Coordinates of C-alpha atoms and ligand atoms in Angstrom, one line a residue:
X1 CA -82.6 -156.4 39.7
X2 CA -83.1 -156.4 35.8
X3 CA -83.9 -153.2 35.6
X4 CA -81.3 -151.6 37.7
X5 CA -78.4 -153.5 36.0
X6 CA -79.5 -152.8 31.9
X7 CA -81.2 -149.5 32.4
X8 CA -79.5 -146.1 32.8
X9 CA -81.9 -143.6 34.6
X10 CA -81.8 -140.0 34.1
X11 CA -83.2 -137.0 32.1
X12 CA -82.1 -135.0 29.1
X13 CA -80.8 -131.7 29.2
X14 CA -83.0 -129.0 29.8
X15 CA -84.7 -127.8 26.5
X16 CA -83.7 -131.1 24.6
X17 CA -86.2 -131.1 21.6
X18 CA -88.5 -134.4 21.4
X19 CA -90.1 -134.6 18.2
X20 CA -92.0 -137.0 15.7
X21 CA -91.6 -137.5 12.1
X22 CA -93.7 -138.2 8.7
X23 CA -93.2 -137.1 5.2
X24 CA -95.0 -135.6 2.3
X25 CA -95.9 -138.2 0.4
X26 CA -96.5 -141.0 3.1
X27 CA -99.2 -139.5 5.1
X28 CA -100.7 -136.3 2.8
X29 CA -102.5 -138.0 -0.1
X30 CA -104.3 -135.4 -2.0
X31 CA -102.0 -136.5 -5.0
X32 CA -103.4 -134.4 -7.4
X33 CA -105.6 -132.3 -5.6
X34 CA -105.7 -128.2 -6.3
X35 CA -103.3 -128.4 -9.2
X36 CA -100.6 -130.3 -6.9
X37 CA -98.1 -131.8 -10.2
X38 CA -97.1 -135.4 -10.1
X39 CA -93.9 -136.9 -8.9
X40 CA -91.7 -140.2 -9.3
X41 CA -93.2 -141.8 -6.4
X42 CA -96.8 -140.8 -7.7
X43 CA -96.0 -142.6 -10.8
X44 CA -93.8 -145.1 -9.6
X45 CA -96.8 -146.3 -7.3
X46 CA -99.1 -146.0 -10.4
X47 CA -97.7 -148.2 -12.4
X48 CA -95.6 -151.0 -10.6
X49 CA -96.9 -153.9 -9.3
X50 CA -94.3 -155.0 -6.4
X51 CA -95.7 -153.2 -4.0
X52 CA -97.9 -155.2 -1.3
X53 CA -101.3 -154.7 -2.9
X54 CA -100.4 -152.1 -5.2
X55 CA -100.6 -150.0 -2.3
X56 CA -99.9 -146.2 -3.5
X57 CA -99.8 -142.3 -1.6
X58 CA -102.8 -141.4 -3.4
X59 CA -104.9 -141.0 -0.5
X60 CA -102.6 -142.1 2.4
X61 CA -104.0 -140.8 5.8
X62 CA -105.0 -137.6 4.0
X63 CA -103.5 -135.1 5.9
X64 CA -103.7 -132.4 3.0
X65 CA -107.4 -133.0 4.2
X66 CA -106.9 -133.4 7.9
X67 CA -104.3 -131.0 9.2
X68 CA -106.6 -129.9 12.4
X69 CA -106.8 -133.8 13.3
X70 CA -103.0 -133.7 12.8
X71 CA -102.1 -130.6 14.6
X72 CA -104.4 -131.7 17.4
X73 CA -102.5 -135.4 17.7
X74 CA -99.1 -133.3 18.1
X75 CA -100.5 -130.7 20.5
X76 CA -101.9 -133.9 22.4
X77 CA -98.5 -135.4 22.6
X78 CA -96.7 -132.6 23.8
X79 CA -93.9 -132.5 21.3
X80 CA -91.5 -129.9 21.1
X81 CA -90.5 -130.5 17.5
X82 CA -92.6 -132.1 14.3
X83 CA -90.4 -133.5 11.4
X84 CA -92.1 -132.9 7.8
X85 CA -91.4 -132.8 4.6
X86 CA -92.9 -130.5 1.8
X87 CA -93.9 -131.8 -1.1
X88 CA -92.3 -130.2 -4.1
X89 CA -94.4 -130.6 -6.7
X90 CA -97.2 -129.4 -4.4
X91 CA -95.8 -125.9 -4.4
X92 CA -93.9 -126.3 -7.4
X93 CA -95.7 -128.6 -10.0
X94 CA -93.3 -129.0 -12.7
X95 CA -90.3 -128.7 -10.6
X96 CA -89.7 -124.8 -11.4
X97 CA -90.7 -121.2 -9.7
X98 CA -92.8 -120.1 -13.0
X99 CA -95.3 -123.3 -11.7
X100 CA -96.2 -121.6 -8.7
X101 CA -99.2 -123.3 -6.9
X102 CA -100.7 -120.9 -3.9
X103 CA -102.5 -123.4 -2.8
X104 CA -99.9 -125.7 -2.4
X105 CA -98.1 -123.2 -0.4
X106 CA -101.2 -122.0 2.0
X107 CA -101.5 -125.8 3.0
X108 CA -97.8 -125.7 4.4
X109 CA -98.5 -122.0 5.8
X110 CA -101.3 -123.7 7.7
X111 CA -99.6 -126.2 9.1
X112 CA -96.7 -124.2 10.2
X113 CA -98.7 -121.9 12.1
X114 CA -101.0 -123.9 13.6
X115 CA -97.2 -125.5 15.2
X116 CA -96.4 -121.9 16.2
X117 CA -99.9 -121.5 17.8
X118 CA -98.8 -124.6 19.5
X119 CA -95.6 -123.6 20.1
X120 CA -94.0 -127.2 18.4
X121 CA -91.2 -126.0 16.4
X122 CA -91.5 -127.3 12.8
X123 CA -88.6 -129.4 11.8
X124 CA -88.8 -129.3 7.5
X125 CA -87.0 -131.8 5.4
X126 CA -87.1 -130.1 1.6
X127 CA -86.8 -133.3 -0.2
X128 CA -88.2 -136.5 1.0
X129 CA -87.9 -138.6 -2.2
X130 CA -90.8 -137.2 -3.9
X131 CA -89.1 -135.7 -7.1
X132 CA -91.2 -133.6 -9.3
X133 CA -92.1 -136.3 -12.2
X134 CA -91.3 -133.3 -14.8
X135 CA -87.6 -133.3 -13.5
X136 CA -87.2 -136.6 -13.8
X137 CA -87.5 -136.3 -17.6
X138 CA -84.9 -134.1 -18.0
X139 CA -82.7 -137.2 -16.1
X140 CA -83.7 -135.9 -12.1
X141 CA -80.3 -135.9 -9.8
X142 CA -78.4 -138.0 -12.7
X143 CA -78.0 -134.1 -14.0
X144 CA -75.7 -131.2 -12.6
X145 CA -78.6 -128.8 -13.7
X146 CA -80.9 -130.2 -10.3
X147 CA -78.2 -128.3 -8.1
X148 CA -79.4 -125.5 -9.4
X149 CA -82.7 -126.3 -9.8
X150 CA -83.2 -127.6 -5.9
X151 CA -81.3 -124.8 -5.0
X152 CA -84.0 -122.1 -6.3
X153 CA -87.0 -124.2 -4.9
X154 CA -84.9 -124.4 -1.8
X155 CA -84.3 -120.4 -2.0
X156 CA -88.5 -120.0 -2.2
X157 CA -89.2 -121.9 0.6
X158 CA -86.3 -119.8 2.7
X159 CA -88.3 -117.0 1.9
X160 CA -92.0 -118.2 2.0
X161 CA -91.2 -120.3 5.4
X162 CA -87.9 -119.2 6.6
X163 CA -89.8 -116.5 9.0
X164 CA -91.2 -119.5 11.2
X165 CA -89.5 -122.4 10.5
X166 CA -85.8 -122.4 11.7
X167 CA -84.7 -125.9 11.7
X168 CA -83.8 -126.9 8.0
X169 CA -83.1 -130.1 6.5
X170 CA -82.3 -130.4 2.9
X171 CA -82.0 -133.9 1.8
X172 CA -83.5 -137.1 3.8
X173 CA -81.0 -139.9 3.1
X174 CA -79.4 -139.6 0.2
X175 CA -77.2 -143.1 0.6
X176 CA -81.2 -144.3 0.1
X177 CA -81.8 -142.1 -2.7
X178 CA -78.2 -143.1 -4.9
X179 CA -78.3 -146.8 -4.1
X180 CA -82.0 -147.7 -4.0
X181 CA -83.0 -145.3 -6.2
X182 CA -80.1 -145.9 -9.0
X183 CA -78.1 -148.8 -7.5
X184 CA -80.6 -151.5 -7.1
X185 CA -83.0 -149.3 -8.8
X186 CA -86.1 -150.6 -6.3
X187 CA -87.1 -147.5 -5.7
X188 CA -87.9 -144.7 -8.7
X189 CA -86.1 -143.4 -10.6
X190 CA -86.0 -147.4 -10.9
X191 CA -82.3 -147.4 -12.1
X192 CA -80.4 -150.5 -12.0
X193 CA -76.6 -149.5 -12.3
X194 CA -74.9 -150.4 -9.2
X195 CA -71.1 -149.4 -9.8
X196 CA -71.5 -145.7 -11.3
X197 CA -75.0 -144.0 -11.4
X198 CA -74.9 -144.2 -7.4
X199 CA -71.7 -142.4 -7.6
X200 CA -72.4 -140.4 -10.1
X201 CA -76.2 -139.2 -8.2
X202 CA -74.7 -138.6 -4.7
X203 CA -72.0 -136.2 -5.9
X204 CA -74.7 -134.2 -7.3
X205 CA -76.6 -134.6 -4.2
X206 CA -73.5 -133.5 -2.2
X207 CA -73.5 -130.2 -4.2
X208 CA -77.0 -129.6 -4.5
X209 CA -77.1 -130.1 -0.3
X210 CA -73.9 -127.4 -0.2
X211 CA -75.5 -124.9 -2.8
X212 CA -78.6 -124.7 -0.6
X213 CA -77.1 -124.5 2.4
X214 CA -75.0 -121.5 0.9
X215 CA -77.9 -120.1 0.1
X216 CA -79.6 -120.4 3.3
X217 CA -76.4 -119.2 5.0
X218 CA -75.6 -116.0 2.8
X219 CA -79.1 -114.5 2.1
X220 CA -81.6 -116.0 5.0
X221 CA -79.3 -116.8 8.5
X222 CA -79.0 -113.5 9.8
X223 CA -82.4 -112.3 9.3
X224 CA -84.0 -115.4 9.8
X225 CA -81.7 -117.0 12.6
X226 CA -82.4 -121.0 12.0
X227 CA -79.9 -123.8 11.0
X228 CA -79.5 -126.2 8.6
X229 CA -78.6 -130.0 8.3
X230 CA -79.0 -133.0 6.0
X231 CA -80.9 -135.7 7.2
X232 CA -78.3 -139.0 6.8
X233 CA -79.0 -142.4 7.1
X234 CA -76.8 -145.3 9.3
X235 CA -77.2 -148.2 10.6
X236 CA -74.5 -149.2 13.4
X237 CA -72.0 -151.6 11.7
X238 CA -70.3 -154.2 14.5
X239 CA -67.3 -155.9 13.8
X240 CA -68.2 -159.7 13.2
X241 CA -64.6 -160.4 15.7
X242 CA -64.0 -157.2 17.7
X243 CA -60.6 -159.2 18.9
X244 CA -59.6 -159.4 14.9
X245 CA -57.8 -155.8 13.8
X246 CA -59.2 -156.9 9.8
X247 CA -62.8 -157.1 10.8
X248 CA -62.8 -153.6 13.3
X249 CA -61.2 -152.5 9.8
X250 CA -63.9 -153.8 8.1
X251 CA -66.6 -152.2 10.2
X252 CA -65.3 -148.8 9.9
X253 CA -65.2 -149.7 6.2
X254 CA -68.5 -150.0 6.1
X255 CA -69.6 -146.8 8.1
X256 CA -67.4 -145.0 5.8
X257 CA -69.5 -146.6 2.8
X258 CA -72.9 -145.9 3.9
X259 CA -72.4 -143.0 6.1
X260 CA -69.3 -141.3 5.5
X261 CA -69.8 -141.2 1.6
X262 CA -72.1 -137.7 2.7
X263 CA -70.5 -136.7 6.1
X264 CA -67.1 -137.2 5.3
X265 CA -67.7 -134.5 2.6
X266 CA -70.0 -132.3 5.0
X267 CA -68.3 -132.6 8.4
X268 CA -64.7 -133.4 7.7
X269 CA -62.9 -131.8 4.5
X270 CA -65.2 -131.6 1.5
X271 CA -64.2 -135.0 0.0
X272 CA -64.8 -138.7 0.4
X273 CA -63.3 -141.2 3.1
X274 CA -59.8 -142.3 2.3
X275 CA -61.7 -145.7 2.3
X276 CA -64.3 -144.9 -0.3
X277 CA -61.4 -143.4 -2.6
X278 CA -59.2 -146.4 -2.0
X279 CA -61.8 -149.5 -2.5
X280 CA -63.6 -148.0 -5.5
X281 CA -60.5 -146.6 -6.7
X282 CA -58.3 -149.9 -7.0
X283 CA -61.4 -152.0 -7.9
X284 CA -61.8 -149.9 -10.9
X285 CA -58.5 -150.1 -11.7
X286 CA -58.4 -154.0 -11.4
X287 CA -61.3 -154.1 -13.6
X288 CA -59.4 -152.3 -16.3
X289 CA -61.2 -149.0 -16.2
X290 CA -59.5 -145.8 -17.4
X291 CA -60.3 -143.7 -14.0
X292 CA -62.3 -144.6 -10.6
X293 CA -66.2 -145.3 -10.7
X294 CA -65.9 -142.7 -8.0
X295 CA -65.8 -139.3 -9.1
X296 CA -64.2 -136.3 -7.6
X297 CA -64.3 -132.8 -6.3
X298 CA -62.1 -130.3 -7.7
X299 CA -60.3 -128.1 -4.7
X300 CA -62.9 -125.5 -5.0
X301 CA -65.7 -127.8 -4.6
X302 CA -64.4 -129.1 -1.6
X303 CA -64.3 -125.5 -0.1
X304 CA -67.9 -124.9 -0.8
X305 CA -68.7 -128.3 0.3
X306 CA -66.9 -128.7 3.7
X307 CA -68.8 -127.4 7.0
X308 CA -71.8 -127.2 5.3
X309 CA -73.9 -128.1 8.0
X310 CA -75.0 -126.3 11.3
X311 CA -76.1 -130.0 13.3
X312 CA -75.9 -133.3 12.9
X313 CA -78.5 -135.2 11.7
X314 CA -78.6 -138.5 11.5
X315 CA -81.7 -141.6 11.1
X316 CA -81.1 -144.9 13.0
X317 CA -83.2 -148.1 13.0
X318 CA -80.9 -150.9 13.0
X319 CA -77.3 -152.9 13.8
X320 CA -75.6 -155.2 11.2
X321 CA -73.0 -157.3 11.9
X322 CA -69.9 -157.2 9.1
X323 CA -67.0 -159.3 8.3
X324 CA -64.3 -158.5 5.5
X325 CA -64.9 -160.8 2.7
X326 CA -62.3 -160.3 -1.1
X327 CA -65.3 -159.3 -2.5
X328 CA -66.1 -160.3 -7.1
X329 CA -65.4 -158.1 -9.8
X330 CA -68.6 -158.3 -11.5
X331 CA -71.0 -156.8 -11.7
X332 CA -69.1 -153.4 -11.0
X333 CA -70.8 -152.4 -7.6
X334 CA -71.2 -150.1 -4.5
X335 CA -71.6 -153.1 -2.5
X336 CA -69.0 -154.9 -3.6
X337 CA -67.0 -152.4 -3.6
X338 CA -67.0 -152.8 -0.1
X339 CA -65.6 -155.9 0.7
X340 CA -67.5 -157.5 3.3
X341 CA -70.5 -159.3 4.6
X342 CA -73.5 -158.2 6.0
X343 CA -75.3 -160.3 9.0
X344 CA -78.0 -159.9 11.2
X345 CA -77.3 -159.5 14.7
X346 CA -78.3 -163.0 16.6
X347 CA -79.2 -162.3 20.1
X348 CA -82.0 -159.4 19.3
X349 CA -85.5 -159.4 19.1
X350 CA -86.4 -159.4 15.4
X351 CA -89.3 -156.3 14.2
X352 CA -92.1 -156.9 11.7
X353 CA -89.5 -156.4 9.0
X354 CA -87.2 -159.5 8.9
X355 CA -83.8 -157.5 8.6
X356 CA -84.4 -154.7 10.7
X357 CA -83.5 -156.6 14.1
X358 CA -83.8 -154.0 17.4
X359 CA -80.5 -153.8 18.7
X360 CA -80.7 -150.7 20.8
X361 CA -77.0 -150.7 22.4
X362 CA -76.1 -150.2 18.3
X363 CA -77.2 -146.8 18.7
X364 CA -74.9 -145.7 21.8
X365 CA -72.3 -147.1 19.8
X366 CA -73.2 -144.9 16.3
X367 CA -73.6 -141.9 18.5
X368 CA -70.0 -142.5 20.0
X369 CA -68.6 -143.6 16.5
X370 CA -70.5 -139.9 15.3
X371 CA -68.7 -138.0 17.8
X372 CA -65.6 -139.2 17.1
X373 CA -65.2 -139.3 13.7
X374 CA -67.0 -135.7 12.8
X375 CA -65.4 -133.6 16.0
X376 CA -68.2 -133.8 18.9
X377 CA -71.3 -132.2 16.5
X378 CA -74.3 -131.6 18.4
X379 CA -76.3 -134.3 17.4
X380 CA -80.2 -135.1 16.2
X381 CA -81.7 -138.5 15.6
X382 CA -83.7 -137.0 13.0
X383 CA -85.5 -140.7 12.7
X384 CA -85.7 -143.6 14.9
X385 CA -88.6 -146.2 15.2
X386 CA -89.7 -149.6 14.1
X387 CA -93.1 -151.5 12.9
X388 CA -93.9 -154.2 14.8
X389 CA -96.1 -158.0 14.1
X390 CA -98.3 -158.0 16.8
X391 CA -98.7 -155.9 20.0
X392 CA -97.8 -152.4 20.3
X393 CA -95.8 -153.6 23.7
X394 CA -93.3 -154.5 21.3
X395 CA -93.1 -150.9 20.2
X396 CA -92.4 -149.5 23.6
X397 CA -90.0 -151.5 24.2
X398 CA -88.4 -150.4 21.2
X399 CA -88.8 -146.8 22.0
X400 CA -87.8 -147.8 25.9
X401 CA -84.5 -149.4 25.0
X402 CA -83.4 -146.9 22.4
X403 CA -83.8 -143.9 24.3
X404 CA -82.2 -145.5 26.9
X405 CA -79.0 -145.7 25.0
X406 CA -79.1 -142.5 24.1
X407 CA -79.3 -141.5 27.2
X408 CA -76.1 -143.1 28.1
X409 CA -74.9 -141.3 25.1
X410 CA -75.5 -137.8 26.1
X411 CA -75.0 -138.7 30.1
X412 CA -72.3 -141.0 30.1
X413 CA -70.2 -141.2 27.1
X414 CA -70.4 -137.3 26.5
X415 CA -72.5 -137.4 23.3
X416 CA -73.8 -134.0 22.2
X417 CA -77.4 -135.4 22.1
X418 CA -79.5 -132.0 21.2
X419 CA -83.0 -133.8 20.1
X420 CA -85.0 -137.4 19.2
X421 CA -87.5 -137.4 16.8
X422 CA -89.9 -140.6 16.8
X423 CA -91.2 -142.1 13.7
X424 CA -94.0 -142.5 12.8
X425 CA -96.1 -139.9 13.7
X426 CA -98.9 -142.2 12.2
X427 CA -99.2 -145.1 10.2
X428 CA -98.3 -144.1 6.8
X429 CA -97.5 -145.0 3.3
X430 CA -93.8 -146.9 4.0
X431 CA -92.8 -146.9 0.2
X432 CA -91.7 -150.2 -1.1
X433 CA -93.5 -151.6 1.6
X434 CA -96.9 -150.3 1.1
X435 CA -99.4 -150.4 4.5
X436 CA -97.8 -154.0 5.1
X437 CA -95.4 -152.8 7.6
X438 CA -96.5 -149.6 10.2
X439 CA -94.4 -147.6 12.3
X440 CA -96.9 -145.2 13.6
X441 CA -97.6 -144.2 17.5
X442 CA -101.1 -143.1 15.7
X443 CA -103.2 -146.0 14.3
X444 CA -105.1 -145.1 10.9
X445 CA -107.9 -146.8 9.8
X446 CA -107.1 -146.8 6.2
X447 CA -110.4 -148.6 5.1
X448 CA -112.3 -145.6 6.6
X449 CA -112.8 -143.1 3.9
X450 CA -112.4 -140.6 7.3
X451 CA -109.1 -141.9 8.1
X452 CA -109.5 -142.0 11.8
X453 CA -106.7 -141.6 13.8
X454 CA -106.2 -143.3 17.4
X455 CA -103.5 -142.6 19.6
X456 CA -101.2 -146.4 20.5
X457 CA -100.3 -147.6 23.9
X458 CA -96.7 -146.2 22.6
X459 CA -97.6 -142.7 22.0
X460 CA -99.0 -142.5 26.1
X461 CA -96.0 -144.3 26.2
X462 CA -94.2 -141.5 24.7
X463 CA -95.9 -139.0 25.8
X464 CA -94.7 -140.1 29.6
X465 CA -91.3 -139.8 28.5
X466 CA -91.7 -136.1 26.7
X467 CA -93.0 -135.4 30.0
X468 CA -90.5 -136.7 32.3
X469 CA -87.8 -135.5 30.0
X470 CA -86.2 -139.3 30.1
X471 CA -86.4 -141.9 32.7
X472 CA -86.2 -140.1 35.9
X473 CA -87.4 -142.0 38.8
X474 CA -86.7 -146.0 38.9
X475 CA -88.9 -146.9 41.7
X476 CA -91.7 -145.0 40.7
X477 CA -91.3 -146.7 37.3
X478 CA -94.7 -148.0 36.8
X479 CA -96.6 -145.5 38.1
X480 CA -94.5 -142.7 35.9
X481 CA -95.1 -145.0 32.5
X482 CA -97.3 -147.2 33.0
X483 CA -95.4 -150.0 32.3
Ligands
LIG501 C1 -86.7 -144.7 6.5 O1 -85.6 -145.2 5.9 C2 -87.4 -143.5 5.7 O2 -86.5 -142.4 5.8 C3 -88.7 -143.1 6.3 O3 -89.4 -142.3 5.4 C4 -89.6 -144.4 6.5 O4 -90.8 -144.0 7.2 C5 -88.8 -145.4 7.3 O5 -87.6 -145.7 6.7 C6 -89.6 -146.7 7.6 O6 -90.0 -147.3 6.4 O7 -84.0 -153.1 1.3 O8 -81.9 -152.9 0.1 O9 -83.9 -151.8 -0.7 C7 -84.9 -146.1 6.7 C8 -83.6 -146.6 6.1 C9 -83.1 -147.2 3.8 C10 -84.0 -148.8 5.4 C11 -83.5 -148.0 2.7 C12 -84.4 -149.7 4.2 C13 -83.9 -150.2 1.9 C14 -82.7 -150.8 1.4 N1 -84.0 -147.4 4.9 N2 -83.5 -149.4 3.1 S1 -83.1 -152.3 0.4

């Protein structure tokens, strides 16, 4: 039957860490509460109006208000694992240790021990987009000073946290943070320079991520014992012709763009793809510029930059299909630096958000692409979720379907599958989208001053899986998910 021929039953490994993810500035609100300083996204919200209706973090679901409703939710799901993200100008509200903000820093030492009391191991991303807005004005990750800079606030929080929370993750997607954030410039810092600030950001992204993790590794690992990862983002790039060796080329090309810009570095040998180095570097030539838009690491850098990262950690929502395309000159850009075509994939079922199609064999195929590529890492999907139009059903079947493949993955392909975090936790802020599009497994009720949270049919949902550890039993199907 159906079922039997497109689902693969079976369980994780023992121990296999199920978690669920928000960040800082999406769920906690409290934007200036108890002397908590002001960041890009705080003033980015403040001020623009492209947002669906000017929609901001100001009050979000108000978790800096709510954590006992929150830590309640997590302890009713039965997750191993909860991915956050601290808020940087909440413990540090210019940016810098002499701004110390206790308060800031007994919210996060709540939250983290009422996980421990729980025993759900807390998951912390150090910087989730939400820059200190006093960094910025001394030009934010456009500078080489930052490395140094995130490196000390990453140093305090070692210290403060590092005795209960072991699972580390520096950076959350810093592809999103150089080419949003500088490239189309949608996102703040609002820069729009899409052929060298991208560049230009992510190298010092790359070193800031390896200076931390030094950091963490020389003065915290052996007393502390936890690991440390960068949270990358990738979407699963599918030749537009498999039986046509230019387009596979092509799709590799664009893996190597997106993804391999920051674990080619990290995983591999300290310095970009061949393909990165090659595209940008004839393009820049071809456009009569004295030396590539892509800058480089000197040998030393690449020493300090290679391996630094215990897991790998990536965030999946989507497939596109690519074909090679001679791509213009002008404007001088990442994308087009690329040469190729982006497409959605035709036979899936589309999500709320027109180009984010649920393709859920594209993950099997990133995992496998992962594992070749970096060496058979043990692997996190740090992220993985999608907001739906309608009915919630749509949700689960998201979450069905995706975990699926990654249960072929780990079981049949070999895939060092060590964790799956969920996201949402709860409907949250979702950036340049406002509260238009939702990916939580909690409803909020953001026209409540209370901000009630209720539980979806896809967080029993997952909750049956946590439970079962995977997909266990076919016959007993319905009964074991209620669906
Ligand atoms: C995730 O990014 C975020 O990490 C997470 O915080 C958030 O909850 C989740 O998205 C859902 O919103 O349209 O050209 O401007 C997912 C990867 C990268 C997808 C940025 C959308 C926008 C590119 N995202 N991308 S563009």
């Amino acid at each position: 039957n159906f079922h039997r021929k497109f689902y693969h039953y079976g369980t994780f490994p023992e121990g296999f860490s199920w978690g669920i993810s928000s960040s800082a500035y999406q769920i906690e609100g409290g934007w200036n509460a108890d002397g908590k300083g002001p960041s890009i996204w705080d003033t980015f919200t403040q001020t623009t109006d492209t947002i669906p209706d000017k929609a901001n973090g100001n009050v979000a679901c108000d978790s800096y208000n709510r954590l006992n409703e929150d830590l309640y939710m997590l302890r009713a799901l039965r997750v191993k694992s909860y991915r956050f993200s601290l808020s940087w100008s909440r413990i540090f509200p210019d940016g810098t240790r002499k701004s110390l903000n206790q308060k800031g820093v007994d919210y996060y030492n709540r939250l983290i021990d009422g996980l421990i009391a729980y025993n759900i191991k807390p998951m912390v991303t150090l910087y989730h987009w939400d820059l200190p807005e006093a960094l910025q004005k001394v030009n934010g990750w456009e500078s080489a000073e930052m490395i140094d800079i995130f490196n000390d606030y990453c140093d305090f929080c070692f210290a403060t946290f590092g005795d209960r929370v072991k699972f580390w993750i520096t950076l959350n997607q810093p592809q999103t943070i150089a080419w949003s954030g500088y490239g189309l410039g949608n996102m703040p810092p609002n820069v729009v320079d899409p052929g060298y600030r991208p560049y230009i950001v992510a190298h010092n992204l790359i070193k800031a991520h390896a200076k931390a993790y030094h950091t963490y590794d020389d003065k915290y690992r052996q007393s502390q014992g936890g690991l440390i990862s960068i949270a990358l983002n990738a979407d699963w790039f599918e030749p537009a012709d498999v039986n046509v060796v230019r387009e596979v080329v092509t799709a590799d090309r664009a893996m190597q763009f997106q993804l391999g810009w920051f674990a080619h570095p990290i995983f591999k040998n300290g310095d970009y793809p061949d393909a990165l180095k090659w595209q940008v570097g004839n393009k820049s030539e071809i456009q009569g510029l004295p030396q590539s838009r892509l800058p480089s690491f000197t040998e030393e850098e690449k020493n300090s930059i290679k391996g630094t990262a215990d897991v790998f950690c990536v965030n999946h929502y989507t497939t596109k299909i690519v074909s090679h395309v001679t791509a213009r000159l002008q404007p001088h850009s990442y994308e087009w630096d690329r040469d190729m075509r982006e497409a959605e994939e035709p036979d899936s079922p589309t999500t709320a958000i027109p180009n984010q199609k649920a393709v859920a064999w594209g993950l099997r195929r990133l995992l496998n692409w992962i594992k070749e590529e970096y060496g058979d890492p043990e692997i996190y999907i740090t992220e993985n979720g999608a907001a739906v139009e309608w009915d919630d059903s749509e949700r689960v079947m998201f979450y069905k379907t995706y975990i699926d493949e990654a249960l072929k993955a780990n079981n049949l392909d070999g895939v060092r599958l060590q964790g799956y975090t969920a996201t949402a936790f709860m409907d949250s802020f979702e950036w340049l989208h406002g509260y238009k599009f939702l990916f939580g497994l909690h409803h909020v009720d953001f026209t409540n001053p209370d901000r009630p949270r209720t539980p979806k049919y896809s967080a029993h949902y997952y909750y049956n899986i946590i439970k079962n550890n995977g997909f266990p039993f076919p016959d007993d199907e319905k009964m074991l998910y209620g669906h």
